mmCIF file of C-alpha atoms in Angstrom:
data_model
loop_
_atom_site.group_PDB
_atom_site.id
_atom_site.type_symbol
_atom_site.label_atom_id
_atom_site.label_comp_id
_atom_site.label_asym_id
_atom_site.label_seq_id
_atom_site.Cartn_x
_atom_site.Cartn_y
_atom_site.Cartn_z
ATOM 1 C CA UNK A 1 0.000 0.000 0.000
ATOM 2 C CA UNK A 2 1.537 3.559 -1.021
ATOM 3 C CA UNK A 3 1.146 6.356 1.841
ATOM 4 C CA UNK A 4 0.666 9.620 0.561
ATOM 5 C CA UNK A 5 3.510 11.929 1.335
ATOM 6 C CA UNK A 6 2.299 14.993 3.842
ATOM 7 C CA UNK A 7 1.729 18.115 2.076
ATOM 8 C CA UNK A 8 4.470 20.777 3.482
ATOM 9 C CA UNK A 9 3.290 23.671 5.027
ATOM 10 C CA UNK A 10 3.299 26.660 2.598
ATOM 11 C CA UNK A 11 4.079 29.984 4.896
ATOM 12 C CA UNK A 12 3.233 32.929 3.221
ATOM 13 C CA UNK A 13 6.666 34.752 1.666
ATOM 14 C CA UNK A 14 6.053 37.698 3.413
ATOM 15 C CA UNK A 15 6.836 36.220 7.085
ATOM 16 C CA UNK A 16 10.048 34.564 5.701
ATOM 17 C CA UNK A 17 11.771 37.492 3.607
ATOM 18 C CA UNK A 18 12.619 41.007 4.007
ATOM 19 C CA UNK A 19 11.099 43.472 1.559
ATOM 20 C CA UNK A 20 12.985 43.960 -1.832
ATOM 21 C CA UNK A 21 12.639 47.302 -1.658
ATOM 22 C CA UNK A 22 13.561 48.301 1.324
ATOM 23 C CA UNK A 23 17.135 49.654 2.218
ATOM 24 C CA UNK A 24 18.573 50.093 5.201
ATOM 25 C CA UNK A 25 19.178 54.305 6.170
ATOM 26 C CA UNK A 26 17.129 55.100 3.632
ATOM 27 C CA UNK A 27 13.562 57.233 4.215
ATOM 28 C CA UNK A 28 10.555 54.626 4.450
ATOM 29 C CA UNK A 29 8.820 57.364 1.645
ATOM 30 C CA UNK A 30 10.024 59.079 -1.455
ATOM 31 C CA UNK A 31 10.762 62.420 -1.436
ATOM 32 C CA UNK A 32 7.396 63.823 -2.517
ATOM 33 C CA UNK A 33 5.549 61.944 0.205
ATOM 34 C CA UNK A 34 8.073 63.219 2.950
ATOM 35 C CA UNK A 35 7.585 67.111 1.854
ATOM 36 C CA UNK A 36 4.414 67.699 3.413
ATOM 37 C CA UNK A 37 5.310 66.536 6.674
ATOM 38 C CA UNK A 38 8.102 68.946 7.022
ATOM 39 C CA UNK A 39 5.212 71.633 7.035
ATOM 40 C CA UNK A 40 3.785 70.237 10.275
ATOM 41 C CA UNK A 41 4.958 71.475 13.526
ATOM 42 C CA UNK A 42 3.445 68.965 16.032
ATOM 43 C CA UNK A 43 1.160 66.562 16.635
ATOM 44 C CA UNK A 44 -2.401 66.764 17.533
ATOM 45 C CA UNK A 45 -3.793 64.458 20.765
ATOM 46 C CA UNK A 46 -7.047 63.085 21.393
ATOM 47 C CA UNK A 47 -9.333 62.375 24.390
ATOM 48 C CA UNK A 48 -12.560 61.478 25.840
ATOM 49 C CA UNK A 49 -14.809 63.691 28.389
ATOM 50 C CA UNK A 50 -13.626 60.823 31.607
ATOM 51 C CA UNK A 51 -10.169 61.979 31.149
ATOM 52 C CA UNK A 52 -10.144 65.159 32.158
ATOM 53 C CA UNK A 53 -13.336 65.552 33.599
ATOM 54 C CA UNK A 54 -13.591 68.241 30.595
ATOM 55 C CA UNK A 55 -17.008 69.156 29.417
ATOM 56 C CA UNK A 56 -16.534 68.450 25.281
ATOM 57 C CA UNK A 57 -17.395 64.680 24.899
ATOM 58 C CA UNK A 58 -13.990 64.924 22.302
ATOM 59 C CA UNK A 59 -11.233 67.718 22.584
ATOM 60 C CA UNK A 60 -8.113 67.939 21.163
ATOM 61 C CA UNK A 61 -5.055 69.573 22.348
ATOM 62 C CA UNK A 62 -1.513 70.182 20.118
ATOM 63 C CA UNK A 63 2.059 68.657 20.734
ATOM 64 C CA UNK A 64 4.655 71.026 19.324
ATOM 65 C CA UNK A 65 7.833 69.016 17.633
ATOM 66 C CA UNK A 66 9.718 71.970 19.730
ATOM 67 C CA UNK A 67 7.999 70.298 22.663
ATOM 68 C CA UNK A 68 8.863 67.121 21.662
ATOM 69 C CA UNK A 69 12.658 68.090 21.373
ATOM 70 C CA UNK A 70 12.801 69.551 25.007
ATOM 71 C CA UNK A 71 11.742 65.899 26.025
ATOM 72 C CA UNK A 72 14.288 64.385 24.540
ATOM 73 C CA UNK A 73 17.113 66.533 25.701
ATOM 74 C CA UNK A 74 15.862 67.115 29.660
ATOM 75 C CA UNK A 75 15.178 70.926 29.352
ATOM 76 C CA UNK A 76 11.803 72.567 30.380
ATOM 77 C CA UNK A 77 8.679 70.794 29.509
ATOM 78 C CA UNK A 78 5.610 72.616 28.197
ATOM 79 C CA UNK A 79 2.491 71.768 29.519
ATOM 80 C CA UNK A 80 1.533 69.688 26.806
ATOM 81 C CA UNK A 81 3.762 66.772 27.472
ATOM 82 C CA UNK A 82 2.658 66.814 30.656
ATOM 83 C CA UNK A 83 -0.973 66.536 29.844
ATOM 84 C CA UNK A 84 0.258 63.559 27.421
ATOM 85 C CA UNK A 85 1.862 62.152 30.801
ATOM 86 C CA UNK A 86 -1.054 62.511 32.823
ATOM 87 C CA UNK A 87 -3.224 60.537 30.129
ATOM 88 C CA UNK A 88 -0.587 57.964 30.326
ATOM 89 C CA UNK A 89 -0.761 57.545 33.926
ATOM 90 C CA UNK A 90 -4.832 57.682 33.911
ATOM 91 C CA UNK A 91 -4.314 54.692 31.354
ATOM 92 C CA UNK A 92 -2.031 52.896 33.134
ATOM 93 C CA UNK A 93 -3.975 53.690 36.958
ATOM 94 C CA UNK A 94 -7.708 52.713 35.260
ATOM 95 C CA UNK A 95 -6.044 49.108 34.256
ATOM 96 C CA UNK A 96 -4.919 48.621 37.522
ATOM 97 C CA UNK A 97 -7.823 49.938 39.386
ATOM 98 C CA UNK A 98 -5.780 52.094 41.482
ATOM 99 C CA UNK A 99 -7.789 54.487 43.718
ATOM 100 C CA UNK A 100 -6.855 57.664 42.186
ATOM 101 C CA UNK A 101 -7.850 60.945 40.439
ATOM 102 C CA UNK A 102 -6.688 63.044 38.051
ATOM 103 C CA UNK A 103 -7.072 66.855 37.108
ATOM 104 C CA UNK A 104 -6.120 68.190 33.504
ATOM 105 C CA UNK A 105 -2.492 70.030 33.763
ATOM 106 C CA UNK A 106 -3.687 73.050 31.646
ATOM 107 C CA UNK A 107 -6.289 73.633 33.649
ATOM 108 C CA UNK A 108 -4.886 74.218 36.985
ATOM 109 C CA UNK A 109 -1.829 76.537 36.056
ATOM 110 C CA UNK A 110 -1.670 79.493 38.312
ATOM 111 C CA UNK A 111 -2.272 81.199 34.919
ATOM 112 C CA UNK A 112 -5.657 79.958 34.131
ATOM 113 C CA UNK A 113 -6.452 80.635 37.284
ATOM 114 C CA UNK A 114 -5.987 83.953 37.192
ATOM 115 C CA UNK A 115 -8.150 84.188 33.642
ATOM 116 C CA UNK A 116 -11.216 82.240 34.832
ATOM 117 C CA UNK A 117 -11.086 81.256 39.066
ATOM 118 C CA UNK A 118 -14.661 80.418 39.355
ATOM 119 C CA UNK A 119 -14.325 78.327 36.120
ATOM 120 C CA UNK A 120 -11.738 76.264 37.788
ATOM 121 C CA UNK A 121 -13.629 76.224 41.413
ATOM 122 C CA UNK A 122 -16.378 74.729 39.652
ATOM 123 C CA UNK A 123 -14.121 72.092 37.555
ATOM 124 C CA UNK A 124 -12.378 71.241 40.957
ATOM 125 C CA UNK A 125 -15.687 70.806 43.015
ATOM 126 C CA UNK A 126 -17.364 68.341 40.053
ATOM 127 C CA UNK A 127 -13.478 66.499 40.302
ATOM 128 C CA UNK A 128 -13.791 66.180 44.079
ATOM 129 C CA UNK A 129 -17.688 64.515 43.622
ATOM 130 C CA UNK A 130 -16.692 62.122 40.876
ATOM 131 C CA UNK A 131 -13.444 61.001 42.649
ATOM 132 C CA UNK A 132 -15.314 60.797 45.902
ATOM 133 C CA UNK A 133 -14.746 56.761 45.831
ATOM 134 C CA UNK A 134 -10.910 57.326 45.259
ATOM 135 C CA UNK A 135 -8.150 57.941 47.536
ATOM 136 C CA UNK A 136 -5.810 60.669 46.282
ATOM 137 C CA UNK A 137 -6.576 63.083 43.573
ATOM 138 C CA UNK A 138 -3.278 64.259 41.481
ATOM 139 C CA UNK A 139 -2.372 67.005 39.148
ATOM 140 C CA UNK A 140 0.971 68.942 37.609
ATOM 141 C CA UNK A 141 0.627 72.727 38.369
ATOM 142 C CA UNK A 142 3.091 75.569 37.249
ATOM 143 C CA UNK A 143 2.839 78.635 39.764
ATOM 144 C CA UNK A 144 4.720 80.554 37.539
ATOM 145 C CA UNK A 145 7.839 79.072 35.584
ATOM 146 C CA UNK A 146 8.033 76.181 37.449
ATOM 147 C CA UNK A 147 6.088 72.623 37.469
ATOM 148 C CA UNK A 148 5.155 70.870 40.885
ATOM 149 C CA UNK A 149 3.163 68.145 41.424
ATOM 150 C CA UNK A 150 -0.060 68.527 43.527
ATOM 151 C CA UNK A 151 -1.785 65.502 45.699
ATOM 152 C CA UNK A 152 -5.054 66.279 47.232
ATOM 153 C CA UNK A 153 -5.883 63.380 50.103
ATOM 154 C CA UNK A 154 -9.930 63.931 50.770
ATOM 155 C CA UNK A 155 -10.199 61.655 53.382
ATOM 156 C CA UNK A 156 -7.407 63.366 55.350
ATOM 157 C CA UNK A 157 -8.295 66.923 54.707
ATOM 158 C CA UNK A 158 -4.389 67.033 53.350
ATOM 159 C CA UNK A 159 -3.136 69.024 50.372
ATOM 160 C CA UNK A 160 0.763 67.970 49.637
ATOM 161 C CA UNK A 161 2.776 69.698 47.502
ATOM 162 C CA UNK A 162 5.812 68.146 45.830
ATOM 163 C CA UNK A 163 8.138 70.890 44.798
ATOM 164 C CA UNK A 164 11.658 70.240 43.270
ATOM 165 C CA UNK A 165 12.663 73.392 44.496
ATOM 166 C CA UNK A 166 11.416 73.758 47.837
ATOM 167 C CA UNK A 167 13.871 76.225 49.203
ATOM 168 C CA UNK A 168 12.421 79.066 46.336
ATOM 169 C CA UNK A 169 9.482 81.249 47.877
ATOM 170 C CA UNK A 170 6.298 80.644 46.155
ATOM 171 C CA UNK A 171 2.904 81.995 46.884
ATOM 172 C CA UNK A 172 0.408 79.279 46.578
ATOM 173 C CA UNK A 173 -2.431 81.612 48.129
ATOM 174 C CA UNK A 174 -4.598 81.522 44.994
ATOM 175 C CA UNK A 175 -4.729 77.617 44.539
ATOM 176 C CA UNK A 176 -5.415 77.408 47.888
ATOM 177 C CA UNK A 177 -8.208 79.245 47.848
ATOM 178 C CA UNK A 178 -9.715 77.177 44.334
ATOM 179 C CA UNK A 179 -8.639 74.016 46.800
ATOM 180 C CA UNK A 180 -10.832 75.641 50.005
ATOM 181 C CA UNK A 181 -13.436 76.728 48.563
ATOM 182 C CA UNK A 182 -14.005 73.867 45.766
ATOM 183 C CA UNK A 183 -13.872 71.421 48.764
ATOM 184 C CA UNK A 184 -16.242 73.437 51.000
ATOM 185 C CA UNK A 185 -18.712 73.699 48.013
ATOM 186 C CA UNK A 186 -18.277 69.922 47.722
ATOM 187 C CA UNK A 187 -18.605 69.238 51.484
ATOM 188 C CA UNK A 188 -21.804 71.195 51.495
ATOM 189 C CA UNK A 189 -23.550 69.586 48.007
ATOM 190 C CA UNK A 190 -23.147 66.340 49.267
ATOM 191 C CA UNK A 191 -23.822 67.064 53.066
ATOM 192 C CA UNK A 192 -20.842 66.492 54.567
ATOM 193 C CA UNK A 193 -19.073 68.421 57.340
ATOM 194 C CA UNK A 194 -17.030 71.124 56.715
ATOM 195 C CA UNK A 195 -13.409 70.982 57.441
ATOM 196 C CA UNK A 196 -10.690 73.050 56.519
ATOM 197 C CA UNK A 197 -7.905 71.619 53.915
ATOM 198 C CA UNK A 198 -4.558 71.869 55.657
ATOM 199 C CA UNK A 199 -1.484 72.675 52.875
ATOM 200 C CA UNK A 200 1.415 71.051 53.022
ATOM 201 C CA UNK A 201 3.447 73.714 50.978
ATOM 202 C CA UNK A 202 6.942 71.531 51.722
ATOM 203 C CA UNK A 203 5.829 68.043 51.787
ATOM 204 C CA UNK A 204 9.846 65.790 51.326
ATOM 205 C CA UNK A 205 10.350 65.379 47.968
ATOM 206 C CA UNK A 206 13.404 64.503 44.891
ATOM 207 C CA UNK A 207 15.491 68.236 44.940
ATOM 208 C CA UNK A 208 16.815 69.163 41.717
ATOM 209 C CA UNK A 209 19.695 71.079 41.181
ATOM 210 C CA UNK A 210 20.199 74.096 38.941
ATOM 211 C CA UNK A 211 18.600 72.875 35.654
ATOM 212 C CA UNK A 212 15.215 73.504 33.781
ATOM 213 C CA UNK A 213 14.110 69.385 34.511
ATOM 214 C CA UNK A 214 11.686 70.524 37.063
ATOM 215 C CA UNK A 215 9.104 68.533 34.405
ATOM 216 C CA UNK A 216 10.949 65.376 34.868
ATOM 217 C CA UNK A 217 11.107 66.056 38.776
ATOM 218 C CA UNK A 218 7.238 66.714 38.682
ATOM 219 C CA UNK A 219 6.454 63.560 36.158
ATOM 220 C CA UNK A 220 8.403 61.441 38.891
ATOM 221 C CA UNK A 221 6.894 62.686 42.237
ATOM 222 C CA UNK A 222 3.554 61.659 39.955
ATOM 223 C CA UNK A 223 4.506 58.119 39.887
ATOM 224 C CA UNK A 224 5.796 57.746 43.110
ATOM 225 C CA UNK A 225 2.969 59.766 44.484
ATOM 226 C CA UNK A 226 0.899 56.316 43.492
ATOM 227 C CA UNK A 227 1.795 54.444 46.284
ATOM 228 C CA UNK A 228 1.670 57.021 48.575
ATOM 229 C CA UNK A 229 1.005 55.564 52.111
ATOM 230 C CA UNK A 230 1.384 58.213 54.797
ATOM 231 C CA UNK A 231 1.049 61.831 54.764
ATOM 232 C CA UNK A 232 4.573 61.393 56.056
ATOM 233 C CA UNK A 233 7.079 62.565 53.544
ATOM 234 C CA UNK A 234 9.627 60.046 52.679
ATOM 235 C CA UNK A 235 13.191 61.119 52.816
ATOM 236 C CA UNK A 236 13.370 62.142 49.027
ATOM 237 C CA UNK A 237 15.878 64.578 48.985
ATOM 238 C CA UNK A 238 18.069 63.697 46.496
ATOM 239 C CA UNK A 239 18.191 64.468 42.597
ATOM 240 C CA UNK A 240 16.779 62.082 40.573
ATOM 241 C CA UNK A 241 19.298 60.094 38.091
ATOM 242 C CA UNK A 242 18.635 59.985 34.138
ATOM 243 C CA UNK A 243 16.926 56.591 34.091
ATOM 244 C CA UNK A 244 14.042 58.034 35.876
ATOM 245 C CA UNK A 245 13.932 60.718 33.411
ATOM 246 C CA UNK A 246 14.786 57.871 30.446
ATOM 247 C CA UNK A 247 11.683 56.117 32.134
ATOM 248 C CA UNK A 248 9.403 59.023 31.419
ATOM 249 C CA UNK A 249 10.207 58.868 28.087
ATOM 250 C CA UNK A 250 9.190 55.209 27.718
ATOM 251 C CA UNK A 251 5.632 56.464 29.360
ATOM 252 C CA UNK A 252 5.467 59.284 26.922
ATOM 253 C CA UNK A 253 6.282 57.101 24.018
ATOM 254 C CA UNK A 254 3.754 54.602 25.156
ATOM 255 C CA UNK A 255 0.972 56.945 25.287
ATOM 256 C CA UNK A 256 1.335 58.142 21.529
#
């Protein structure tokens, strides 16, 4: 009796070989396909409403390439890589259920503040009723030139900030009144007591030297800021080494 032989597996060519046509240091498009994106300036980012806590059900908000280059090469950040961070971190914090809030970046500088206060009383008091299940509540906010990180702790009436450069004077008296009076607004909606917010203006935290990476410092007290335990600063004095910063860059890239 004659077997049959076993017919041999036919994988498709494309999984085995390497595209003719591609050459190694050359651009992936011709010329006249590359020309139009040296027009472009930046990118544009996307997200929902739940993000933010922003009332469009879509909005958009613009990367600049110039941006993108101060990432790469640890000078200042603008507040749009930091609003690309924060999205990161809500991604990363919602797969993980971890009890925690965020605020939008842009929304809490000392500058928009200053333009519309009772806009951003009423963004943090609808924040502070739809995180009223979570733990912490975290946002990036620049007081003027300078990014430090923000953790608001409801259920201990604590306000911590995490500044890079503590030992600068800072007057924190407007966000502290948006903080106070959001949280009396919420305490009274939902019919709670009301209790003062105590601030912890110079809460132990990573101290940077004499460079613009108060960003990177900021993006890092963010993360670490996750497993917060205690209202307790840890002894986190020290500057932070470039793999932290390198790791920030892995988060960023992730997000796009």
């Amino acid at each position: 009796m004659v077997q049959n032989p076993q017919a041999k597996k036919v994988i498709p060519a494309g999984l085995t070989s390497s595209n003719p046509n591609y050459i190694c240091g050359e651009p992936l498009l011709p010329t006249c396909q590359l020309s139009p994106a040296k027009k472009k300036n930046g990118l544009v980012a996307a997200f929902k409403r739940h993000h933010f806590l922003r009332s469009g059900d879509s909005e958009f908000f613009y990367v600049g390439f110039n941006d993108v280059y101060e990432l790469f090469n640890y000078d200042a950040l603008d507040v749009s890589i930091l609003r690309c961070y924060t999205l990161s971190l809500i991604k990363e914090t919602r797969e993980k259920a971890m009890p925690v809030g965020f605020l939008d970046p842009e929304a809490m500088t000392l500058s928009t503040i200053c333009d519309d206060k009772s806009y951003v009383v009423d963004y943090v008091t609808r924040a502070f009723g739809k995180y009223d299940k979570k733990k912490w509540i975290i946002f990036a906010h620049n007081p003027g030139n300078h990014w430090i990180l923000i953790v608001v702790v409801p259920k201990w009436h604590k306000v911590l900030y995490f500044d890079s450069k503590r030992s600068s004077p800072r007057n924190h008296a407007l966000l502290k009144d948006v903080l106070n009076e959001a949280f009396l607004s919420y305490c009274s909606t939902y019919g709670m007591p009301s209790k003062k917010l105590t601030h912890v203006t110079k809460f132990s935290c990573h101290q940077q030297g004499s460079t613009q990476e108060c960003g990177f410092y900021t993006a890092h007290h963010m993360r670490l800021a996750l497993g917060l335990r205690s209202v307790e600063g840890p002894e986190l004095e020290t500057r932070l080494e470039r793999d932290a910063s390198a790791n920030f860059e892995e988060s960023e890239t992730r997000f796009a």
